[in-house]
């Protein structure tokens, strides 16, 4: 049991760590050479083109202005100066609403902390058993401030119960207000957006195969029949996975070519050579530049052939299509209604943003989707509850006795002192650490297998899985000893009333552990986020070896984005901790408040200066945030019931049993009241926007506007001739409109970056190689327009 | 423990009872005087107008043809002669699909019974403990045939497990086929229907109040803005509950007037008189006919005033409306989409059939609906688990000692022998019997309070509640001793693995009880259904006192309808029993088979000859039937797991745990695959039907067709002048179409029968006073058309 001093020491260490990170950040960020690491967002939004005021050669790389070193925390007020409106314009609604979660945390736990500390601490301290026992027994100081200190059967528990009521009502009130606010922000955002392709487009899946008719014909025919007044055109989806693979290979070769050309430029006296064998390790030595040029040429030939195959082979058209309508109203209608008698065919949904589409999953048939969902949910269950089994196995191999048993011949080696200590200190944790490190990636891959068609959905599903993992393994796992599997086993053999009791009893004892957890993970962990060590290193490595032109440097930048699959679940864990401990050990609340405030500053800074979101889901994650806070409320109520029943305050159960029922019905009400705003698009809105557009742009050629919005990214690298070949089915629709007036953008060779996030890649790659921002640069697709129309960055940002 | 002989005796008694009912039915039904009780459906459908071949005066009332007495079971083959197609035309899809449930039962349990009896009985009999113990211990013969007879730890349990697998797959296969069939029957039925008002109409609820604008204006304005190409007109909903009450009173007075006039006609020598005081019990003696005529006149004045008030007072227009569209496509779109930014306003749903509308619930606002749902679900929970508390209280009062304690002065009276025996035999059960008798009514009232807007939904919700009650109190209550409340208490204090074990162990022991239950409730109970004792008595009473004209006799008929709230849950209970006992005590299956076959005959006969459905929900109850059979499968799997774990066949659990997962995912698949057919109307269908209609009737005046389809029933009693007054807002819509060409039907005074099913009435009234069939007679509303277009009844029906 940790004493108050222990906590103090831990706090001191963690605050020190956090300050170290902040100091390092403050020093690194004002170096012009790091400008693209710490302010990439401004480069992308056009606010900057190169580090400012490079007076001399050294000044280009190192900041010589000593004055700036003195005010190393000045990013904090700067980060606060942007209003929410400006943040929405600058970084999108997702980011703005993400920041609101932290504010919500502060709003919830600020008043609760004050009330709880003022009311509950005196009640607990004065009331108790432990207070008098403390001289003899080793009891944590923290416990004296907690509910543990209250005598069983005491009338004081009614204070705790009334506090639980008060906090529940307060949290529900704030949640309601916030849901209302976010829902209206979402609708306002959608209403204020300029014309965007996804407003007119519906993703149709499971197009049935009719023999003797192409998919395109079927789609045209079906929608001309069933939406005669609204159907405009459609875009077929091509299976271009093989082509994308070749493009990735081409990109790799191009990188090597660039590298050798740069090397040659810098040292013209020495022609670079490489070996033409396996991995460049052996074989004949050849001129590198010539070699890679040759390779690229061959690859281009193969790419051209593959292109031809995709265009000619009807099998490469997948049974899915992006169907566009003449009005938002028509699209809203199609997205929300059932089209066909067989509800597993012609499935319609709003099309995700073009950037957000996960092309590979578009062709999964309905039956396969059901099976995938079943398999993945079983796997997630197994992962959450049984992940310790393989790890424990690896650990048992990895401990010293185990190793010696398995491989006795290693004994002399292992017995060496330094090797022994290294193994002992390192091995047992290694397997677990590797597992936890790759866990988000694994969960994202699982979500991909589940078959969702948009990146944003994939990330939300991964976040949900990660939340379950944290809930069981971090929260319950820390409270109840034993692995998740053992817990599951014991829960199955305990009665429904026994389980909350078992957990409830151990909750107060774990307060100190969670306080430490908050400081390590929440304080120091968040501080390390701002330093961006990995992007920093990678940027400089790339700068050294690959960058030739300013555009290459642009590409070497890695702005990253808010990592929803990881940050949302951990945020939700903090809400859970705060809500559960608010009544039981209120001393934990200030630590959580510090986390929310600190993280708010950091993420605000990052969102303004660094992150560049890959997609805009228009706050689609909010219902999840809301319902998980509600779940936390329910958990806290159940655990309090369990805890109080062991305190012989048995007559409290009927009092408390009302709360979960009220909370659940509040949740249901909110779901009905607000969730449709996140799932459907009201016809009233669609019609209003249509009317407004008709008035302002009566002779808009929508068809040409939509012509290549949902073109499979593969076609952006095709020549224009071929493009018209794909466009054939667009121009042959019933409306003989003029051919697309907006020519598809010419394709720079680097365009292939777009394929970086094919499913073979894992989530880490997202941070190393931002696929989409490059895309934004080389191609002014219509849906990016709103990113460009921020006014020049506010003047306050003098660096 | 019952022996085989006990079962035999019980079977004999019940079969005798069933035969008694059948015999009575056979004798009564061939009497011409009872023709309207046993063949009302044919009168309603126009197949008969009066009992046939009345050769002489006596022959009008009593059947003198002795030949017909000899073939008293000939209704059975007759009932089978109608094909399913004909039944659909004759009685609607609801009835036809209802009969399919019995066929499904036969299809499921027929093969299962054969396999189980052939495979499991030998395994059980040869295998066992009880077989050898039977000489010493009193063991039920039934138990020797059940799984109880197998030794613990025996390898034979794998036979049972594989049977459970086999049966599960068989049931799922049949369920899938049946769901598929019913869904396509539903779609075909809707496709083949002639034009019906509800195909074009959407019920809009929660119309917001805008100050300075009437509800009608709001509705017009909203839909003209948001559905400009499709909106046709709308029908306001008036709050006419007070008017309906007056109309009911008028109906009562009219009945009395008829009664006295008839009396006077029969005995012209004596003018009937009655007293004008309270309930006609005291006061001055006056001429009855004059008195009631006077009363009616006064009431008519009040009715006229009330009419005026409804028409003038804007507050009597409720915030709901029936909005009609120009095409089915437009209505389908509106019903399936979200209209307004605020998802709690402008809620759109398919309008129920005009007959099916439950007017009183149309005005409930969204918040109130949420609260009502919560309150009612809590009440249902309380009712299911705690209903024994008040009954036990009443019972404790009602037993003799209790009575004597409460009222010692009654002692001399109670001690009298015959009173004592009467009280002892009668009182304790009385409270429970009254409760069980009124339970369906109570549940229907609860569903009404929940706020559903259609009678069909009300009945389905009541059926769901009744199912929960049966599941807990009949099924679990018979297996685990103690009241439902005690069970709940013990379940809460048992672990999740312990509960199926507790129940599983006692399941085989209760087989004999359930066999008896099936015979009493399923065999004799169903046989009593065909006798229609209550309608028989009531018809003859009415005939005696009220009937003057042929039309009055028409009205005195009570065809009734399939009582879904009671029959569906009990059917589902039989499925549950069959599925649970199929593996455990297969000897129970033949009894269930007999029930299904027998009930099938009876209901087929009743549907063809008697019942007249009040509404047509187009088999909307099927998803409930399906999911409750799935639930039965899950329950049987869990209980088998529990049972086997006590038989020390512990290694069987992993084998069996796969089954619930598979069953659940099968259910999920079916839900996705078929349920939309019951909830939504595919646009493809709507468009096809629209196109077809446009081709066949290009100059249809839809507006006049829809003009009074959803007129509140109250207006059918208004004069034509006033009707145009209500119609004002229809003719003022943006389309200056000619005024409704089809004048609303003139209103016969008896029209007020329509108000019989106001919420104050309970479900019993539905059977005594069929409100809707009268309506069908006096008013050829468009939606009833399909009932009239059956060809003349098949010739085979000679009575």
CSV table of N, CA, C and O in Angstrom, one decimal, chain A residues 322-374:
chain,number,residue,atom,x,y,z
A,322,UNK,N,-20.4,3.3,-57.0
A,322,UNK,CA,-20.8,4.6,-56.4
A,322,UNK,C,-21.8,5.2,-57.3
A,322,UNK,O,-21.5,5.6,-58.4
A,323,UNK,N,-23.0,5.4,-56.8
A,323,UNK,CA,-24.1,5.9,-57.6
A,323,UNK,C,-24.4,7.3,-57.2
A,323,UNK,O,-24.6,7.6,-56.0
A,324,UNK,N,-24.3,8.2,-58.2
A,324,UNK,CA,-24.6,9.6,-57.9
A,324,UNK,C,-25.9,10.1,-58.3
A,324,UNK,O,-26.5,9.5,-59.3
A,325,UNK,N,-26.5,11.0,-57.6
A,325,UNK,CA,-27.8,11.5,-57.9
A,325,UNK,C,-27.8,13.0,-58.2
A,325,UNK,O,-26.8,13.7,-58.0
A,326,UNK,N,-28.9,13.4,-58.8
A,326,UNK,CA,-28.9,14.8,-59.2
A,326,UNK,C,-29.1,15.8,-58.1
A,326,UNK,O,-28.8,17.0,-58.2
A,327,UNK,N,-29.5,15.3,-57.0
A,327,UNK,CA,-29.7,16.2,-55.8
A,327,UNK,C,-29.3,15.5,-54.5
A,327,UNK,O,-29.2,14.2,-54.5
A,328,UNK,N,-29.0,16.3,-53.5
A,328,UNK,CA,-28.8,15.7,-52.2
A,328,UNK,C,-30.0,14.9,-51.7
A,328,UNK,O,-29.9,13.9,-51.0
A,329,UNK,N,-31.1,15.4,-52.0
A,329,UNK,CA,-32.4,14.8,-51.6
A,329,UNK,C,-32.5,13.4,-52.2
A,329,UNK,O,-32.7,12.4,-51.4
A,330,UNK,N,-32.2,13.2,-53.5
A,330,UNK,CA,-32.2,11.9,-54.1
A,330,UNK,C,-31.2,11.0,-53.5
A,330,UNK,O,-31.5,9.8,-53.2
A,331,UNK,N,-30.0,11.5,-53.1
A,331,UNK,CA,-29.0,10.6,-52.5
A,331,UNK,C,-29.5,10.2,-51.1
A,331,UNK,O,-29.3,9.0,-50.7
A,332,UNK,N,-30.0,11.2,-50.4
A,332,UNK,CA,-30.5,10.9,-49.0
A,332,UNK,C,-31.6,9.8,-49.0
A,332,UNK,O,-31.6,8.9,-48.2
A,333,UNK,N,-32.5,9.9,-50.0
A,333,UNK,CA,-33.5,9.0,-50.1
A,333,UNK,C,-33.0,7.6,-50.4
A,333,UNK,O,-33.3,6.6,-49.7
A,334,UNK,N,-32.1,7.5,-51.3
A,334,UNK,CA,-31.5,6.2,-51.7
A,334,UNK,C,-30.7,5.6,-50.6
A,334,UNK,O,-30.8,4.4,-50.3
A,335,UNK,N,-30.0,6.4,-49.8
A,335,UNK,CA,-29.2,5.9,-48.8
A,335,UNK,C,-30.0,5.3,-47.6
A,335,UNK,O,-29.6,4.4,-46.9
A,336,UNK,N,-31.2,5.9,-47.4
A,336,UNK,CA,-32.0,5.5,-46.2
A,336,UNK,C,-33.0,4.4,-46.5
A,336,UNK,O,-33.7,4.0,-45.6
A,337,UNK,N,-33.2,4.1,-47.8
A,337,UNK,CA,-34.3,3.2,-48.1
A,337,UNK,C,-33.8,1.8,-48.5
A,337,UNK,O,-32.7,1.6,-48.9
A,338,UNK,N,-34.7,0.9,-48.4
A,338,UNK,CA,-34.4,-0.5,-48.9
A,338,UNK,C,-34.8,-0.5,-50.4
A,338,UNK,O,-35.9,-0.1,-50.8
A,339,UNK,N,-33.9,-1.0,-51.2
A,339,UNK,CA,-34.1,-1.0,-52.6
A,339,UNK,C,-34.8,-2.2,-53.2
A,339,UNK,O,-35.7,-2.1,-54.0
A,340,UNK,N,-34.3,-3.3,-52.8
A,340,UNK,CA,-34.7,-4.5,-53.5
A,340,UNK,C,-35.5,-5.4,-52.6
A,340,UNK,O,-35.5,-5.3,-51.3
A,341,UNK,N,-36.3,-6.3,-53.2
A,341,UNK,CA,-37.1,-7.3,-52.4
A,341,UNK,C,-36.2,-8.1,-51.5
A,341,UNK,O,-36.5,-8.4,-50.4
A,342,UNK,N,-35.1,-8.5,-52.1
A,342,UNK,CA,-34.1,-9.3,-51.3
A,342,UNK,C,-33.2,-8.3,-50.5
A,342,UNK,O,-32.4,-7.6,-51.2
A,343,UNK,N,-33.4,-8.2,-49.2
A,343,UNK,CA,-32.7,-7.1,-48.5
A,343,UNK,C,-31.2,-7.3,-48.4
A,343,UNK,O,-30.5,-6.5,-47.9
A,344,UNK,N,-30.7,-8.4,-49.0
A,344,UNK,CA,-29.2,-8.6,-49.0
A,344,UNK,C,-28.6,-8.1,-50.3
A,344,UNK,O,-27.4,-8.2,-50.5
A,345,UNK,N,-29.4,-7.7,-51.3
A,345,UNK,CA,-28.9,-7.2,-52.5
A,345,UNK,C,-29.1,-5.7,-52.6
A,345,UNK,O,-30.0,-5.1,-51.9
A,346,UNK,N,-28.4,-5.0,-53.4
A,346,UNK,CA,-28.5,-3.6,-53.6
A,346,UNK,C,-28.5,-2.9,-52.3
A,346,UNK,O,-29.4,-2.1,-52.0
A,347,UNK,N,-27.5,-3.2,-51.5
A,347,UNK,CA,-27.4,-2.5,-50.2
A,347,UNK,C,-26.9,-1.1,-50.4
A,347,UNK,O,-25.8,-0.9,-51.0
A,348,UNK,N,-27.6,-0.1,-49.9
A,348,UNK,CA,-27.2,1.3,-50.1
A,348,UNK,C,-26.8,1.9,-48.8
A,348,UNK,O,-27.5,1.7,-47.8
A,349,UNK,N,-25.8,2.7,-48.9
A,349,UNK,CA,-25.3,3.5,-47.7
A,349,UNK,C,-24.7,4.8,-48.2
A,349,UNK,O,-24.2,4.8,-49.4
A,350,UNK,N,-24.7,5.8,-47.4
A,350,UNK,CA,-23.9,7.0,-47.8
A,350,UNK,C,-22.5,6.6,-48.2
A,350,UNK,O,-21.9,5.8,-47.5
A,351,UNK,N,-22.1,7.2,-49.3
A,351,UNK,CA,-20.7,6.9,-49.6
A,351,UNK,C,-19.8,7.7,-48.7
A,351,UNK,O,-20.1,8.8,-48.2
A,352,UNK,N,-18.7,7.0,-48.2
A,352,UNK,CA,-17.8,7.8,-47.4
A,352,UNK,C,-17.1,8.9,-48.3
A,352,UNK,O,-17.2,8.8,-49.5
A,353,UNK,N,-16.4,9.8,-47.7
A,353,UNK,CA,-15.6,10.7,-48.5
A,353,UNK,C,-14.7,9.9,-49.4
A,353,UNK,O,-14.2,8.8,-49.0
A,354,UNK,N,-14.3,10.5,-50.6
A,354,UNK,CA,-13.4,9.7,-51.4
A,354,UNK,C,-12.1,9.3,-50.7
A,354,UNK,O,-11.6,8.2,-50.9
A,355,UNK,N,-11.6,10.2,-49.9
A,355,UNK,CA,-10.3,9.9,-49.2
A,355,UNK,C,-10.5,8.8,-48.2
A,355,UNK,O,-9.6,8.1,-47.8
A,356,UNK,N,-11.8,8.6,-47.7
A,356,UNK,CA,-12.1,7.7,-46.6
A,356,UNK,C,-12.4,6.3,-47.1
A,356,UNK,O,-12.5,5.4,-46.3
A,357,UNK,N,-12.6,6.1,-48.4
A,357,UNK,CA,-13.0,4.8,-48.9
A,357,UNK,C,-11.9,3.8,-48.7
A,357,UNK,O,-10.7,4.0,-48.9
A,358,UNK,N,-12.3,2.6,-48.2
A,358,UNK,CA,-11.3,1.5,-48.1
A,358,UNK,C,-11.7,0.5,-49.2
A,358,UNK,O,-12.5,-0.3,-49.1
A,359,UNK,N,-11.0,0.7,-50.3
A,359,UNK,CA,-11.4,0.1,-51.6
A,359,UNK,C,-11.5,-1.4,-51.5
A,359,UNK,O,-12.3,-2.0,-52.1
A,360,UNK,N,-10.5,-1.9,-50.8
A,360,UNK,CA,-10.4,-3.4,-50.8
A,360,UNK,C,-11.6,-4.1,-50.3
A,360,UNK,O,-11.9,-5.3,-50.7
A,361,UNK,N,-12.4,-3.5,-49.4
A,361,UNK,CA,-13.5,-4.2,-48.8
A,361,UNK,C,-14.8,-4.0,-49.5
A,361,UNK,O,-15.9,-4.5,-49.1
A,362,UNK,N,-14.8,-3.3,-50.7
A,362,UNK,CA,-16.1,-3.0,-51.3
A,362,UNK,C,-16.8,-4.2,-51.9
A,362,UNK,O,-18.0,-4.2,-52.2
A,363,UNK,N,-16.0,-5.3,-52.2
A,363,UNK,CA,-16.6,-6.4,-53.0
A,363,UNK,C,-17.1,-7.5,-52.1
A,363,UNK,O,-17.4,-8.6,-52.6
A,364,UNK,N,-17.1,-7.4,-50.8
A,364,UNK,CA,-17.4,-8.5,-50.0
A,364,UNK,C,-18.9,-8.8,-50.0
A,364,UNK,O,-19.7,-7.9,-49.8
A,365,UNK,N,-19.3,-10.0,-50.4
A,365,UNK,CA,-20.8,-10.3,-50.4
A,365,UNK,C,-21.4,-10.4,-49.0
A,365,UNK,O,-20.7,-10.5,-48.0
A,366,UNK,N,-22.7,-10.4,-49.0
A,366,UNK,CA,-23.4,-10.3,-47.7
A,366,UNK,C,-23.2,-11.5,-46.8
A,366,UNK,O,-22.9,-11.3,-45.6
A,367,UNK,N,-23.3,-12.7,-47.3
A,367,UNK,CA,-23.1,-13.9,-46.5
A,367,UNK,C,-21.7,-13.8,-45.9
A,367,UNK,O,-21.5,-14.1,-44.7
A,368,UNK,N,-20.7,-13.5,-46.7
A,368,UNK,CA,-19.4,-13.5,-46.2
A,368,UNK,C,-19.2,-12.5,-45.1
A,368,UNK,O,-18.6,-12.7,-44.1
A,369,UNK,N,-19.9,-11.3,-45.2
A,369,UNK,CA,-19.9,-10.3,-44.2
A,369,UNK,C,-20.4,-10.8,-42.9
A,369,UNK,O,-19.8,-10.6,-41.8
A,370,UNK,N,-21.5,-11.6,-42.9
A,370,UNK,CA,-22.1,-12.1,-41.7
A,370,UNK,C,-21.1,-13.1,-41.0
A,370,UNK,O,-20.8,-13.0,-39.8
A,371,UNK,N,-20.5,-13.9,-41.8
A,371,UNK,CA,-19.5,-14.9,-41.3
A,371,UNK,C,-18.3,-14.2,-40.7
A,371,UNK,O,-17.8,-14.5,-39.6
A,372,UNK,N,-17.8,-13.2,-41.5
A,372,UNK,CA,-16.6,-12.4,-41.0
A,372,UNK,C,-16.9,-11.8,-39.6
A,372,UNK,O,-16.1,-11.8,-38.7
A,373,UNK,N,-18.1,-11.2,-39.5
A,373,UNK,CA,-18.5,-10.6,-38.2
A,373,UNK,C,-18.4,-11.5,-37.1
A,373,UNK,O,-17.9,-11.3,-36.0
A,374,UNK,N,-19.0,-12.7,-37.3
A,374,UNK,CA,-19.1,-13.7,-36.3
A,374,UNK,C,-17.7,-14.2,-35.9
A,374,UNK,O,-17.3,-14.2,-34.7
